[in-house]
Amino acid sequence: MHSDYAPQTCEELARIYAATGMHRPLRAGRYDPGAVCTYDATGIAPAVRARVTVRVEAFVGGGFAGQVYRVTATGVQGEDGAIAGLEPGGVYAMKILVPPSGFSRRFRDAVYALGFQGPFQLQVNPDAARAGALWQTLIRRGAKARLGSERAVVRIVATFVDPVLGSCGELSEWVDGRTWMLEVEDDVTALRRWAWRARGDGAGLGSPEFRAKRVFMRKFVELLHAMGAREFARQYEWWTLKSQPNCLKRRDSGDFSVGGLTAVDFRPGLALLPFLPMSPGDVALIVQGLRHGSLVQ
């Protein structure tokens, strides 16, 4: 957040706008800490409906896929019973699938429209947003079987539509995590592929978290391909050189290099066009997609 940004000023301007009695609603780009939002949310499994109220605690960040907040659930009211995993007082991650930046939204929508001749589905189509959440829940089951724990994939608890920002959204567990420690490497030559892979996960070599994360992401990509989730696998291909923040290490997992690694992002924001690779790894992904008969990823 920019140091000159003042939420209090935005709130005062919103009050002045509301006092004018304008019929055209105020156009908002994102929420500020302290904002209270109420949604008609739907649980994942089972699909229980409930009226959920959350208070925004912090704006975490945003990209082409959307914007993320840390929120506290202040109220959950449902006729069909409680939504599994959603409780008053609980802390959650709220992702709204529209970028906070106008330029990012226009660029994302233009690339998507060029590839699929339509609007960005995760933002405007609740069924598409829900399908992505169900896919993620299924992948959690696969992670339990292949990687030993469902905690290797973040849990989504509910989906909703945000009428203020004009987008679908989702509530998921809040992962208190971090990226890997950037340790000093005393023996750079040991980082050669054949050298450290021959020794398992690189135990005994410098920068063990780097290697543990790379091994985890490689295994996770293999799992996604085995489950037929090739498009999701793009989010964790190492050589995109931008996928590493999509995998966090839970702070409650201790200081061990292995364990606690969690895949947290399953919403790619940009369509991958055959003539517009956006990272070195995208070239190989484009070729793989063409082999599968898919012109746009």
mmCIF file of C-alpha atoms in Angstrom, residues 19-197:
data_model
loop_
_atom_site.group_PDB
_atom_site.id
_atom_site.type_symbol
_atom_site.label_atom_id
_atom_site.label_comp_id
_atom_site.label_asym_id
_atom_site.label_seq_id
_atom_site.Cartn_x
_atom_site.Cartn_y
_atom_site.Cartn_z
ATOM 1 C CA ALA A 19 -25.188 12.348 0.583
ATOM 2 C CA THR A 20 -25.680 13.710 -2.946
ATOM 3 C CA GLY A 21 -28.384 11.131 -3.666
ATOM 4 C CA MET A 22 -26.802 10.037 -6.942
ATOM 5 C CA HIS A 23 -28.632 7.188 -8.678
ATOM 6 C CA ARG A 24 -25.422 5.896 -10.200
ATOM 7 C CA PRO A 25 -23.669 3.725 -7.568
ATOM 8 C CA LEU A 26 -20.210 4.647 -6.380
ATOM 9 C CA ARG A 27 -17.591 2.669 -8.274
ATOM 10 C CA ALA A 28 -15.151 0.997 -5.884
ATOM 11 C CA GLY A 29 -11.827 -0.624 -6.763
ATOM 12 C CA ARG A 30 -11.134 -2.479 -3.517
ATOM 13 C CA TYR A 31 -11.870 -2.535 0.210
ATOM 14 C CA ASP A 32 -9.957 -0.855 3.017
ATOM 15 C CA PRO A 33 -9.239 -2.376 6.454
ATOM 16 C CA GLY A 34 -12.290 -2.069 8.659
ATOM 17 C CA ALA A 35 -14.814 -2.517 5.862
ATOM 18 C CA VAL A 36 -17.710 -4.870 6.651
ATOM 19 C CA CYS A 37 -19.107 -7.035 3.846
ATOM 20 C CA THR A 38 -22.125 -9.328 3.844
ATOM 21 C CA TYR A 39 -22.614 -12.090 1.279
ATOM 22 C CA ASP A 40 -24.984 -14.898 0.400
ATOM 23 C CA ALA A 41 -22.336 -17.603 0.414
ATOM 24 C CA THR A 42 -22.455 -21.254 -0.616
ATOM 25 C CA GLY A 43 -20.354 -23.954 1.011
ATOM 26 C CA ILE A 44 -18.300 -26.347 -1.081
ATOM 27 C CA ALA A 45 -19.271 -29.815 0.117
ATOM 28 C CA PRO A 46 -22.092 -29.869 1.007
ATOM 29 C CA ALA A 47 -23.420 -26.845 -0.886
ATOM 30 C CA VAL A 48 -25.041 -25.230 2.157
ATOM 31 C CA ARG A 49 -26.162 -21.611 1.824
ATOM 32 C CA ALA A 50 -25.639 -19.016 4.538
ATOM 33 C CA ARG A 51 -25.586 -15.273 5.087
ATOM 34 C CA VAL A 52 -21.972 -14.464 5.958
ATOM 35 C CA THR A 53 -20.607 -11.182 7.315
ATOM 36 C CA VAL A 54 -16.865 -10.513 7.336
ATOM 37 C CA ARG A 55 -14.691 -7.634 8.508
ATOM 38 C CA VAL A 56 -11.660 -6.778 6.404
ATOM 39 C CA GLU A 57 -8.501 -6.814 8.539
ATOM 40 C CA ALA A 58 -5.881 -6.250 5.853
ATOM 41 C CA PHE A 59 -5.432 -5.937 2.119
ATOM 42 C CA VAL A 60 -2.881 -8.642 1.284
ATOM 43 C CA GLY A 61 -2.302 -7.870 -2.377
ATOM 44 C CA GLY A 62 -3.605 -8.389 -5.847
ATOM 45 C CA GLY A 63 -2.712 -9.394 -9.364
ATOM 46 C CA PHE A 64 -4.348 -10.209 -12.660
ATOM 47 C CA ALA A 65 -6.510 -12.953 -11.108
ATOM 48 C CA GLY A 66 -7.955 -10.823 -8.324
ATOM 49 C CA GLN A 67 -7.407 -9.228 -4.923
ATOM 50 C CA VAL A 68 -6.851 -10.925 -1.581
ATOM 51 C CA TYR A 69 -7.781 -9.844 1.953
ATOM 52 C CA ARG A 70 -7.394 -11.228 5.451
ATOM 53 C CA VAL A 71 -10.850 -11.137 7.002
ATOM 54 C CA THR A 72 -12.592 -12.149 10.213
ATOM 55 C CA ALA A 73 -16.029 -13.765 10.034
ATOM 56 C CA THR A 74 -18.316 -11.803 12.349
ATOM 57 C CA GLY A 75 -21.554 -13.611 11.557
ATOM 58 C CA VAL A 76 -22.815 -16.776 9.871
ATOM 59 C CA GLN A 77 -26.555 -17.345 9.511
ATOM 60 C CA GLY A 78 -27.923 -20.237 7.485
ATOM 61 C CA GLU A 79 -31.232 -22.040 7.148
ATOM 62 C CA ASP A 80 -29.700 -25.333 6.009
ATOM 63 C CA GLY A 81 -27.056 -25.522 8.717
ATOM 64 C CA ALA A 82 -23.567 -24.171 9.103
ATOM 65 C CA ILE A 83 -21.068 -24.040 6.233
ATOM 66 C CA ALA A 84 -18.323 -26.560 6.959
ATOM 67 C CA GLY A 85 -15.121 -24.811 8.022
ATOM 68 C CA LEU A 86 -16.737 -21.374 8.443
ATOM 69 C CA GLU A 87 -17.263 -20.137 11.993
ATOM 70 C CA PRO A 88 -17.861 -16.709 13.596
ATOM 71 C CA GLY A 89 -14.575 -15.323 14.880
ATOM 72 C CA GLY A 90 -12.499 -17.339 12.434
ATOM 73 C CA VAL A 91 -9.809 -15.741 10.266
ATOM 74 C CA TYR A 92 -9.994 -16.425 6.529
ATOM 75 C CA ALA A 93 -8.561 -15.352 3.206
ATOM 76 C CA MET A 94 -11.066 -13.624 0.943
ATOM 77 C CA LYS A 95 -10.284 -13.494 -2.761
ATOM 78 C CA ILE A 96 -12.396 -11.386 -5.099
ATOM 79 C CA LEU A 97 -11.708 -12.250 -8.710
ATOM 80 C CA VAL A 98 -11.248 -8.768 -10.147
ATOM 81 C CA PRO A 99 -7.880 -6.937 -10.097
ATOM 82 C CA PRO A 100 -7.597 -3.852 -7.886
ATOM 83 C CA SER A 101 -5.861 -2.013 -10.727
ATOM 84 C CA GLY A 102 -7.874 -0.770 -13.668
ATOM 85 C CA PHE A 103 -4.966 -1.333 -16.058
ATOM 86 C CA SER A 104 -4.516 -4.932 -14.850
ATOM 87 C CA ARG A 105 -8.221 -5.617 -15.310
ATOM 88 C CA ARG A 106 -8.290 -4.186 -18.842
ATOM 89 C CA PHE A 107 -5.147 -6.054 -19.887
ATOM 90 C CA ARG A 108 -6.387 -9.336 -18.391
ATOM 91 C CA ASP A 109 -9.799 -8.993 -20.017
ATOM 92 C CA ALA A 110 -8.265 -8.105 -23.383
ATOM 93 C CA VAL A 111 -5.973 -11.143 -23.397
ATOM 94 C CA TYR A 112 -8.810 -13.416 -22.279
ATOM 95 C CA ALA A 113 -11.213 -12.012 -24.872
ATOM 96 C CA LEU A 114 -8.615 -12.508 -27.581
ATOM 97 C CA GLY A 115 -8.162 -16.133 -26.577
ATOM 98 C CA PHE A 116 -11.739 -17.126 -25.740
ATOM 99 C CA GLN A 117 -13.948 -14.400 -27.304
ATOM 100 C CA GLY A 118 -15.751 -13.713 -24.064
ATOM 101 C CA PRO A 119 -15.493 -12.003 -20.651
ATOM 102 C CA PHE A 120 -13.223 -13.367 -17.912
ATOM 103 C CA GLN A 121 -15.353 -16.224 -16.621
ATOM 104 C CA LEU A 122 -14.092 -16.447 -13.041
ATOM 105 C CA GLN A 123 -15.205 -12.873 -12.451
ATOM 106 C CA VAL A 124 -18.602 -12.872 -14.151
ATOM 107 C CA ASN A 125 -19.805 -16.489 -14.040
ATOM 108 C CA PRO A 126 -20.621 -17.939 -10.583
ATOM 109 C CA ASP A 127 -20.723 -21.454 -12.044
ATOM 110 C CA ALA A 128 -17.176 -21.087 -13.387
ATOM 111 C CA ALA A 129 -15.936 -19.753 -10.043
ATOM 112 C CA ARG A 130 -17.613 -22.620 -8.232
ATOM 113 C CA ALA A 131 -16.209 -25.193 -10.667
ATOM 114 C CA GLY A 132 -12.715 -23.923 -9.863
ATOM 115 C CA ALA A 133 -13.416 -24.262 -6.135
ATOM 116 C CA LEU A 134 -14.686 -27.832 -6.599
ATOM 117 C CA TRP A 135 -11.598 -28.690 -8.644
ATOM 118 C CA GLN A 136 -9.410 -27.378 -5.826
ATOM 119 C CA THR A 137 -11.313 -29.489 -3.280
ATOM 120 C CA LEU A 138 -10.793 -32.571 -5.436
ATOM 121 C CA ILE A 139 -7.080 -31.781 -5.739
ATOM 122 C CA ARG A 140 -6.898 -31.694 -1.932
ATOM 123 C CA ARG A 141 -8.080 -35.307 -1.944
ATOM 124 C CA GLY A 142 -5.381 -36.177 -4.450
ATOM 125 C CA ALA A 143 -2.751 -34.438 -2.332
ATOM 126 C CA LYS A 144 -3.754 -36.558 0.653
ATOM 127 C CA ALA A 145 -3.242 -39.735 -1.370
ATOM 128 C CA ARG A 146 -0.069 -38.708 -3.228
ATOM 129 C CA LEU A 147 1.640 -36.227 -0.871
ATOM 130 C CA GLY A 148 0.361 -37.509 2.476
ATOM 131 C CA SER A 149 -1.769 -34.548 3.590
ATOM 132 C CA GLU A 150 -4.680 -32.417 2.386
ATOM 133 C CA ARG A 151 -2.920 -29.466 4.037
ATOM 134 C CA ALA A 152 -0.627 -29.387 1.004
ATOM 135 C CA VAL A 153 -3.490 -27.558 -0.746
ATOM 136 C CA VAL A 154 -5.338 -24.587 0.745
ATOM 137 C CA ARG A 155 -8.977 -25.300 1.617
ATOM 138 C CA ILE A 156 -11.800 -23.267 0.087
ATOM 139 C CA VAL A 157 -14.854 -23.077 2.339
ATOM 140 C CA ALA A 158 -17.356 -20.978 0.370
ATOM 141 C CA THR A 159 -18.043 -19.021 -2.815
ATOM 142 C CA PHE A 160 -20.097 -15.845 -3.244
ATOM 143 C CA VAL A 161 -20.821 -12.860 -5.488
ATOM 144 C CA ASP A 162 -19.633 -9.391 -4.464
ATOM 145 C CA PRO A 163 -22.129 -6.802 -5.803
ATOM 146 C CA VAL A 164 -19.969 -3.807 -4.861
ATOM 147 C CA LEU A 165 -16.874 -4.782 -6.847
ATOM 148 C CA GLY A 166 -18.935 -6.689 -9.399
ATOM 149 C CA SER A 167 -17.196 -10.039 -9.182
ATOM 150 C CA CYS A 168 -17.369 -13.587 -7.907
ATOM 151 C CA GLY A 169 -15.270 -14.394 -4.872
ATOM 152 C CA GLU A 170 -14.278 -17.119 -2.447
ATOM 153 C CA LEU A 171 -13.447 -17.604 1.224
ATOM 154 C CA SER A 172 -10.654 -20.002 2.106
ATOM 155 C CA GLU A 173 -8.565 -20.922 5.103
ATOM 156 C CA TRP A 174 -5.996 -18.321 6.091
ATOM 157 C CA VAL A 175 -2.511 -19.779 5.637
ATOM 158 C CA ASP A 176 0.000 -18.101 7.935
ATOM 159 C CA GLY A 177 3.016 -18.836 5.780
ATOM 160 C CA ARG A 178 6.088 -17.493 4.046
ATOM 161 C CA THR A 179 8.283 -18.127 1.038
ATOM 162 C CA TRP A 180 11.541 -20.031 1.478
ATOM 163 C CA MET A 181 14.469 -18.597 3.418
ATOM 164 C CA LEU A 182 17.025 -17.091 1.060
ATOM 165 C CA GLU A 183 20.047 -18.755 2.634
ATOM 166 C CA VAL A 184 23.595 -18.110 1.471
ATOM 167 C CA GLU A 185 24.839 -20.925 -0.760
ATOM 168 C CA ASP A 186 28.425 -21.871 0.089
ATOM 169 C CA ASP A 187 28.814 -24.390 -2.719
ATOM 170 C CA VAL A 188 27.071 -23.159 -5.857
ATOM 171 C CA THR A 189 28.386 -26.065 -7.925
ATOM 172 C CA ALA A 190 26.358 -28.461 -5.732
ATOM 173 C CA LEU A 191 23.193 -26.909 -7.160
ATOM 174 C CA ARG A 192 23.719 -28.706 -10.454
ATOM 175 C CA ARG A 193 20.755 -30.928 -11.170
ATOM 176 C CA TRP A 194 22.617 -34.236 -11.119
ATOM 177 C CA ALA A 195 24.516 -33.361 -7.940
ATOM 178 C CA TRP A 196 21.660 -32.595 -5.547
ATOM 179 C CA ARG A 197 18.999 -34.831 -7.043
#
